[in-house]
Short mmCIF file of C-alpha atoms in Angstrom, two decimals:
data_model
loop_
_atom_site.label_atom_id
_atom_site.label_comp_id
_atom_site.label_asym_id
_atom_site.label_seq_id
_atom_site.Cartn_x
_atom_site.Cartn_y
_atom_site.Cartn_z
CA MET A 1 -0.06 -0.15 0.84
CA ILE A 2 1.95 4.45 -0.76
CA LEU A 3 0.81 6.59 1.45
CA SER A 4 0.92 9.89 0.45
CA ILE A 5 2.68 11.75 3.58
CA GLY A 6 1.14 15.44 1.86
CA ASP A 7 -3.07 14.47 1.76
CA GLU A 8 -2.22 10.69 3.36
CA GLU A 9 -4.26 8.99 0.48
CA ASN A 10 -4.14 5.40 0.46
CA ASP A 11 -3.59 3.82 -3.53
CA SER A 12 -3.99 0.43 -3.65
CA PRO A 13 -1.52 -2.22 -5.33
CA ILE A 14 -4.05 -4.03 -7.01
CA GLU A 15 -5.16 -1.91 -10.38
CA GLN A 16 -8.27 -2.48 -10.57
CA VAL A 17 -9.12 -1.32 -7.35
CA ARG A 18 -7.47 1.93 -8.35
CA LEU A 19 -9.79 2.12 -11.42
CA THR A 20 -12.20 2.30 -9.07
CA VAL A 21 -12.14 2.91 -5.81
CA SER A 22 -11.95 7.12 -4.62
CA PRO A 23 -8.47 6.40 -2.58
CA THR A 24 -9.86 9.45 0.44
CA ASP A 25 -12.58 9.17 2.29
CA ASP A 26 -14.53 11.83 4.21
CA PRO A 27 -15.06 10.89 6.95
CA THR A 28 -17.98 13.55 7.90
CA LEU A 29 -20.79 10.96 6.18
CA PRO A 30 -22.73 9.66 8.28
CA ALA A 31 -22.87 6.03 9.20
CA LEU A 32 -25.67 4.94 11.36
CA THR A 33 -28.59 6.40 9.25
CA PHE A 34 -31.97 5.59 9.49
CA ARG A 35 -32.16 4.27 6.50
CA THR A 36 -29.41 1.18 7.58
CA TRP A 37 -30.64 0.68 10.93
CA VAL A 38 -34.78 -0.63 9.21
CA LEU A 39 -33.09 -2.45 6.20
CA GLY A 40 -30.50 -4.23 8.96
CA LEU A 41 -33.28 -4.72 11.55
CA LEU A 42 -35.25 -6.35 8.35
CA SER A 43 -31.88 -7.51 7.17
CA PHE A 44 -33.89 -11.37 8.54
CA HIS A 45 -32.10 -13.96 5.88
CA ILE A 46 -31.57 -17.40 8.69
CA VAL A 47 -34.40 -16.23 9.85
CA THR A 48 -36.64 -17.07 6.26
CA SER A 49 -34.46 -20.72 5.46
CA VAL A 50 -35.70 -21.51 8.44
CA LYS A 51 -39.43 -20.77 7.25
CA ALA A 52 -38.71 -21.91 4.40
CA PHE A 53 -37.10 -25.74 4.36
CA TYR A 54 -38.26 -26.85 8.41
CA ARG A 55 -41.27 -24.83 7.91
CA ARG A 56 -41.20 -23.52 12.12
CA ASP A 57 -42.33 -20.12 12.81
CA LEU A 58 -39.21 -18.59 15.30
CA HIS A 59 -40.72 -15.71 17.68
CA ALA A 60 -39.66 -11.99 16.79
CA ILE A 61 -37.65 -11.93 19.80
CA ALA A 62 -36.19 -15.08 19.83
CA ALA A 63 -35.53 -14.76 14.96
CA TYR A 64 -34.39 -10.78 16.45
CA LEU A 65 -31.69 -11.90 18.98
CA LEU A 66 -30.93 -15.14 15.99
CA SER A 67 -29.83 -12.57 13.58
CA LEU A 68 -28.11 -10.65 15.94
CA THR A 69 -25.61 -12.80 16.75
CA THR A 70 -24.94 -14.52 13.96
CA GLN A 71 -24.23 -10.96 12.90
CA MET A 72 -21.88 -9.83 15.92
CA LEU A 73 -19.74 -13.92 15.25
CA GLY A 74 -19.24 -12.10 11.68
CA TYR A 75 -18.43 -8.90 12.60
CA GLY A 76 -16.39 -10.07 15.39
CA TRP A 77 -13.97 -13.07 13.49
CA ALA A 78 -13.21 -10.30 11.03
CA GLY A 79 -12.31 -7.77 14.10
CA LEU A 80 -9.71 -9.93 15.12
CA PHE A 81 -7.75 -10.33 12.44
CA ARG A 82 -8.75 -6.82 10.81
CA LYS A 83 -4.68 -7.23 10.19
CA TYR A 84 -5.38 -10.04 7.29
CA LEU A 85 -8.26 -9.53 6.65
CA VAL A 86 -9.82 -6.41 6.07
CA ASP A 87 -6.88 -3.93 6.22
CA SER A 88 -4.67 -6.42 4.10
CA PRO A 89 -4.73 -4.93 0.30
CA TYR A 90 -4.54 -7.77 -1.60
CA MET A 91 -7.73 -9.33 0.53
CA TRP A 92 -10.15 -8.01 -2.30
CA TRP A 93 -13.16 -8.86 -4.50
CA PRO A 94 -14.01 -8.31 -7.49
CA SER A 95 -17.82 -8.13 -7.72
CA ASN A 96 -17.58 -5.84 -5.13
CA LEU A 97 -15.76 -2.98 -7.77
CA VAL A 98 -19.42 -3.09 -9.23
CA GLN A 99 -21.24 -2.15 -6.60
CA VAL A 100 -18.43 -0.08 -5.60
CA SER A 101 -18.76 1.40 -9.50
CA LEU A 102 -23.11 2.18 -9.04
CA PHE A 103 -22.46 3.98 -5.91
CA ARG A 104 -20.05 6.80 -7.14
CA ALA A 105 -22.23 7.24 -10.33
CA LEU A 106 -25.29 7.27 -8.79
CA HIS A 107 -23.90 10.19 -5.43
CA GLU A 108 -20.92 11.65 -7.30
CA LYS A 109 -20.92 15.16 -9.12
CA GLU A 110 -19.53 14.66 -12.42
CA LYS A 111 -18.18 16.79 -15.25
CA ARG A 112 -19.55 15.35 -18.72
CA PRO A 113 -16.10 15.37 -20.57
CA LYS A 114 -17.33 18.10 -23.90
CA GLY A 115 -17.92 14.64 -27.41
CA GLY A 116 -18.26 12.04 -23.73
CA HIS A 117 -20.39 10.87 -21.15
CA THR A 118 -20.57 11.20 -16.97
CA ARG A 119 -21.11 7.65 -15.05
CA LEU A 120 -24.64 8.84 -14.73
CA GLN A 121 -25.65 8.92 -17.98
CA PHE A 122 -23.63 5.93 -19.33
CA PHE A 123 -25.29 4.50 -16.71
CA PHE A 124 -28.66 4.31 -17.90
CA MET A 125 -28.12 3.72 -21.25
CA ILE A 126 -26.91 1.06 -20.00
CA PHE A 127 -29.96 0.29 -18.28
CA VAL A 128 -32.11 0.94 -20.32
CA ALA A 129 -30.35 -1.36 -23.47
CA SER A 130 -30.58 -4.27 -20.84
CA PHE A 131 -34.24 -3.12 -19.56
CA ALA A 132 -34.92 -4.03 -23.03
CA ASN A 133 -32.83 -6.90 -24.57
CA TYR A 134 -34.23 -8.79 -20.96
CA VAL A 135 -37.34 -7.80 -21.49
CA VAL A 136 -38.16 -10.44 -24.38
CA PRO A 137 -36.08 -12.91 -23.59
CA SER A 138 -38.19 -11.81 -19.78
CA TYR A 139 -41.34 -11.59 -20.49
CA LEU A 140 -41.84 -11.40 -24.40
CA PHE A 141 -41.41 -14.95 -25.31
CA PRO A 142 -39.68 -16.77 -22.88
CA SER A 143 -38.14 -19.70 -24.74
CA ILE A 144 -35.57 -17.56 -26.49
CA SER A 145 -33.71 -18.41 -23.86
CA TYR A 146 -33.15 -21.68 -24.17
CA ILE A 147 -33.22 -22.72 -28.02
CA SER A 148 -32.29 -26.32 -27.96
CA PHE A 149 -33.24 -27.98 -31.61
CA ILE A 150 -31.94 -31.88 -30.56
CA CYS A 151 -35.66 -30.85 -28.36
CA TRP A 152 -37.33 -29.65 -31.51
CA ILE A 153 -36.75 -32.09 -33.17
CA TRP A 154 -37.37 -35.88 -30.57
CA LYS A 155 -39.36 -33.52 -29.14
CA ASP A 156 -41.20 -37.50 -27.40
CA SER A 157 -38.48 -38.25 -26.12
CA ILE A 158 -36.96 -38.26 -22.79
CA THR A 159 -33.69 -38.76 -22.52
CA ALA A 160 -33.46 -36.58 -25.76
CA GLN A 161 -34.91 -33.76 -22.95
CA GLN A 162 -32.80 -35.32 -20.86
CA ILE A 163 -29.78 -33.75 -23.19
CA GLY A 164 -30.98 -31.16 -25.21
CA GLY A 165 -33.14 -29.20 -22.41
CA GLY A 166 -31.33 -25.85 -22.02
CA MET A 167 -33.08 -25.78 -18.33
CA GLN A 168 -33.88 -28.91 -17.11
CA GLY A 169 -31.27 -30.58 -18.68
CA LEU A 170 -27.80 -30.88 -20.11
CA GLY A 171 -28.01 -28.53 -22.89
CA LEU A 172 -25.81 -30.37 -25.10
CA GLY A 173 -26.67 -28.38 -29.01
CA SER A 174 -29.06 -25.80 -27.10
CA ILE A 175 -28.47 -21.42 -27.30
CA GLY A 176 -29.39 -19.10 -25.57
CA LEU A 177 -30.37 -15.50 -26.59
CA ASP A 178 -30.72 -14.86 -22.86
CA TRP A 179 -27.48 -13.03 -21.15
CA SER A 180 -29.07 -15.00 -17.95
CA ALA A 181 -28.84 -18.07 -19.27
CA ILE A 182 -25.46 -17.56 -21.03
CA ALA A 183 -23.41 -16.08 -17.77
CA GLY A 184 -26.36 -18.32 -15.04
CA PHE A 185 -22.32 -20.64 -14.18
CA LEU A 186 -20.70 -17.68 -12.82
CA GLY A 187 -23.13 -14.74 -12.47
CA THR A 188 -21.29 -12.29 -14.39
CA PRO A 189 -18.22 -12.83 -16.58
CA LEU A 190 -17.35 -8.66 -16.33
CA ALA A 191 -16.41 -8.31 -12.51
CA THR A 192 -14.71 -12.04 -13.01
CA PRO A 193 -11.46 -13.03 -13.19
CA GLY A 194 -10.12 -14.45 -16.53
CA PHE A 195 -8.38 -17.37 -14.65
CA ALA A 196 -11.45 -18.55 -11.68
CA ILE A 197 -13.45 -17.50 -15.24
CA ILE A 198 -11.76 -20.45 -16.29
CA ASN A 199 -10.76 -22.38 -13.38
CA ILE A 200 -14.85 -22.75 -12.84
CA PHE A 201 -15.24 -23.64 -16.36
CA VAL A 202 -13.82 -25.82 -16.05
CA GLY A 203 -14.77 -27.79 -12.66
CA PHE A 204 -18.59 -27.02 -14.38
CA VAL A 205 -16.85 -29.29 -16.81
CA LEU A 206 -15.97 -31.97 -15.59
CA ILE A 207 -19.49 -32.47 -13.18
CA VAL A 208 -21.50 -30.89 -15.55
CA TYR A 209 -20.77 -32.94 -18.21
CA ILE A 210 -19.50 -36.31 -17.20
CA ALA A 211 -19.50 -36.51 -13.91
CA ASN A 212 -23.17 -36.42 -13.28
CA PRO A 213 -24.19 -38.25 -16.78
CA ILE A 214 -22.10 -41.27 -15.68
CA LEU A 215 -23.91 -41.75 -11.76
CA TYR A 216 -28.09 -41.34 -13.41
CA TRP A 217 -27.42 -43.62 -17.09
CA SER A 218 -25.34 -45.48 -15.24
CA ASN A 219 -28.30 -46.32 -12.25
CA ALA A 220 -26.43 -45.35 -9.08
CA TYR A 221 -28.80 -45.45 -5.97
CA ASP A 222 -31.76 -44.80 -8.22
CA ALA A 223 -31.18 -41.92 -9.85
CA LYS A 224 -33.39 -42.40 -13.29
CA LYS A 225 -36.23 -42.39 -10.91
CA PHE A 226 -35.65 -38.81 -10.24
CA PRO A 227 -34.99 -35.27 -12.16
CA ILE A 228 -31.38 -35.58 -13.85
CA PHE A 229 -30.62 -32.13 -11.94
CA SER A 230 -33.13 -30.71 -9.23
CA SER A 231 -32.27 -29.22 -6.01
CA HIS A 232 -35.49 -31.47 -4.20
CA THR A 233 -35.62 -33.98 -1.65
CA PHE A 234 -37.81 -36.87 -2.92
CA ASP A 235 -39.17 -40.32 -1.23
CA TYR A 236 -39.48 -43.64 -2.41
CA THR A 237 -42.73 -43.07 -4.51
CA GLU A 238 -40.25 -39.47 -5.61
CA GLN A 239 -42.43 -37.82 -4.72
CA PRO A 240 -41.11 -33.86 -2.84
CA TYR A 241 -40.00 -35.31 0.48
CA ASN A 242 -42.27 -34.64 3.40
CA LEU A 243 -40.32 -33.79 6.22
CA SER A 244 -42.58 -33.01 8.65
CA LYS A 245 -43.32 -36.80 8.83
CA ILE A 246 -39.85 -36.89 10.36
CA LEU A 247 -39.60 -34.21 12.65
CA ASN A 248 -41.72 -32.90 15.86
CA THR A 249 -42.96 -30.02 15.31
CA LYS A 250 -42.67 -29.26 18.72
CA THR A 251 -39.34 -29.92 19.78
CA PHE A 252 -37.93 -29.25 15.96
CA GLU A 253 -35.99 -33.13 16.95
CA PHE A 254 -35.36 -35.65 13.83
CA ASP A 255 -37.82 -39.30 14.42
CA ARG A 256 -36.11 -41.87 13.49
CA VAL A 257 -39.15 -44.61 14.23
CA ALA A 258 -40.36 -41.82 11.91
CA TYR A 259 -38.23 -42.10 8.71
CA ASP A 260 -38.01 -45.82 8.70
CA SER A 261 -41.46 -46.01 8.80
CA TYR A 262 -41.94 -43.29 5.57
CA SER A 263 -39.23 -43.68 3.84
CA LYS A 264 -35.28 -42.93 3.12
CA LEU A 265 -34.64 -39.54 1.65
CA TYR A 266 -34.15 -39.23 -2.32
CA LEU A 267 -31.87 -36.82 -4.31
CA SER A 268 -31.11 -36.18 -7.38
CA ALA A 269 -27.51 -37.47 -9.22
CA PHE A 270 -27.20 -34.22 -9.10
CA PHE A 271 -27.44 -32.22 -5.47
CA ALA A 272 -26.44 -35.81 -4.40
CA LEU A 273 -22.76 -35.45 -6.37
CA ASP A 274 -22.80 -32.09 -5.87
CA TYR A 275 -23.38 -32.37 -1.33
CA GLY A 276 -20.45 -35.85 -1.14
CA LEU A 277 -18.11 -33.05 -3.48
CA SER A 278 -18.71 -30.50 -0.71
CA PHE A 279 -17.56 -32.91 2.14
CA ALA A 280 -14.75 -34.02 0.38
CA THR A 281 -13.38 -30.39 -0.26
CA LEU A 282 -13.75 -30.06 3.93
CA ASN A 283 -12.04 -33.32 3.82
CA CYS A 284 -9.24 -32.27 1.82
CA TYR A 285 -9.03 -29.38 3.30
CA TYR A 286 -8.26 -30.62 6.70
CA TYR A 287 -6.26 -33.64 5.47
CA THR A 288 -4.53 -30.63 3.36
CA CYS A 289 -3.44 -28.25 5.94
CA CYS A 290 -3.23 -29.69 9.76
CA PRO A 291 0.59 -31.12 8.29
CA LEU A 292 0.67 -27.90 6.98
CA SER A 293 -0.61 -26.13 10.20
CA TRP A 294 1.54 -28.70 12.45
CA LYS A 295 4.87 -27.70 10.48
CA VAL A 296 4.21 -23.71 10.67
CA SER A 297 3.82 -23.65 14.33
CA LEU A 298 6.47 -25.49 14.58
CA PHE A 299 9.00 -22.97 12.23
CA LEU A 300 6.93 -20.37 12.09
CA THR A 301 5.44 -19.53 16.56
CA SER A 302 7.98 -16.15 16.51
CA SER A 303 6.86 -14.83 12.88
CA ILE A 304 3.28 -15.66 15.06
CA LEU A 305 3.16 -14.34 17.29
CA LEU A 306 4.16 -11.45 16.62
CA SER A 307 1.82 -10.91 14.02
CA CYS A 308 -0.74 -10.86 16.40
CA LYS A 309 0.80 -9.09 19.32
CA SER A 310 0.37 -5.71 16.29
CA SER A 311 -2.57 -5.94 14.81
CA PHE A 312 -3.99 -6.20 18.54
#
């Protein structure tokens, strides 16, 4: 980080950050505004998740304390590692730069250059163009979001729908005119670095086009009874799994007897693969990081203690 002694401006060593984020700050601007408190108190994401997945209502006070506790834990850990996670100029998130650019365009006053446009004018131009582009595939003609020639030719074949379907299939031979469909696997390529896009794409191909079809068409764990792509849970009748039959609504505990009498929990091939790889990633991280942590602790203890003391 470069520090200018004259005006105390901090300049980031990351080029993208330097071009997007202003090196100056106004400490007089209010942070705890009415809008901040209202939006913060209404953002009960965890409470919404509990209601959606477990169909269990929480008291307003309990919901508030739950949200407040999770928020404080997150900010607490961030404060403990502020030196490494917050103050370090190399800990940056490319997607946040998009929000910074938008806020600066909306709030900062800028003189229009001769023969050009201000950032706010450019934003409204893109906004209108994006709206005109999205309204066609989203509302007027949704079928052009995923155009599958395989499904058109073999419209009565389930296998063809699974291979060529753009929404519920592999999407082979399909084209899309909807930007949200094209960039759906990574959010937006405009804010994601090129090396990350390649990394995500390679993993996407390995999982979606190689591992998932092998599991599905080999009928592993009765995979063919369920959709090839689905994030839902199913019972033995191939219907959505009824959680209320295996959970005690009063104590919110798992009822093993009810589970044995009802049905096993079935997942689609893709959903099971997703869960399995998530646990495998955690195990690989554990077995890789533990020996490394011991080595770091043995040989770099003094450096770690010195860094920790300087961070508090």
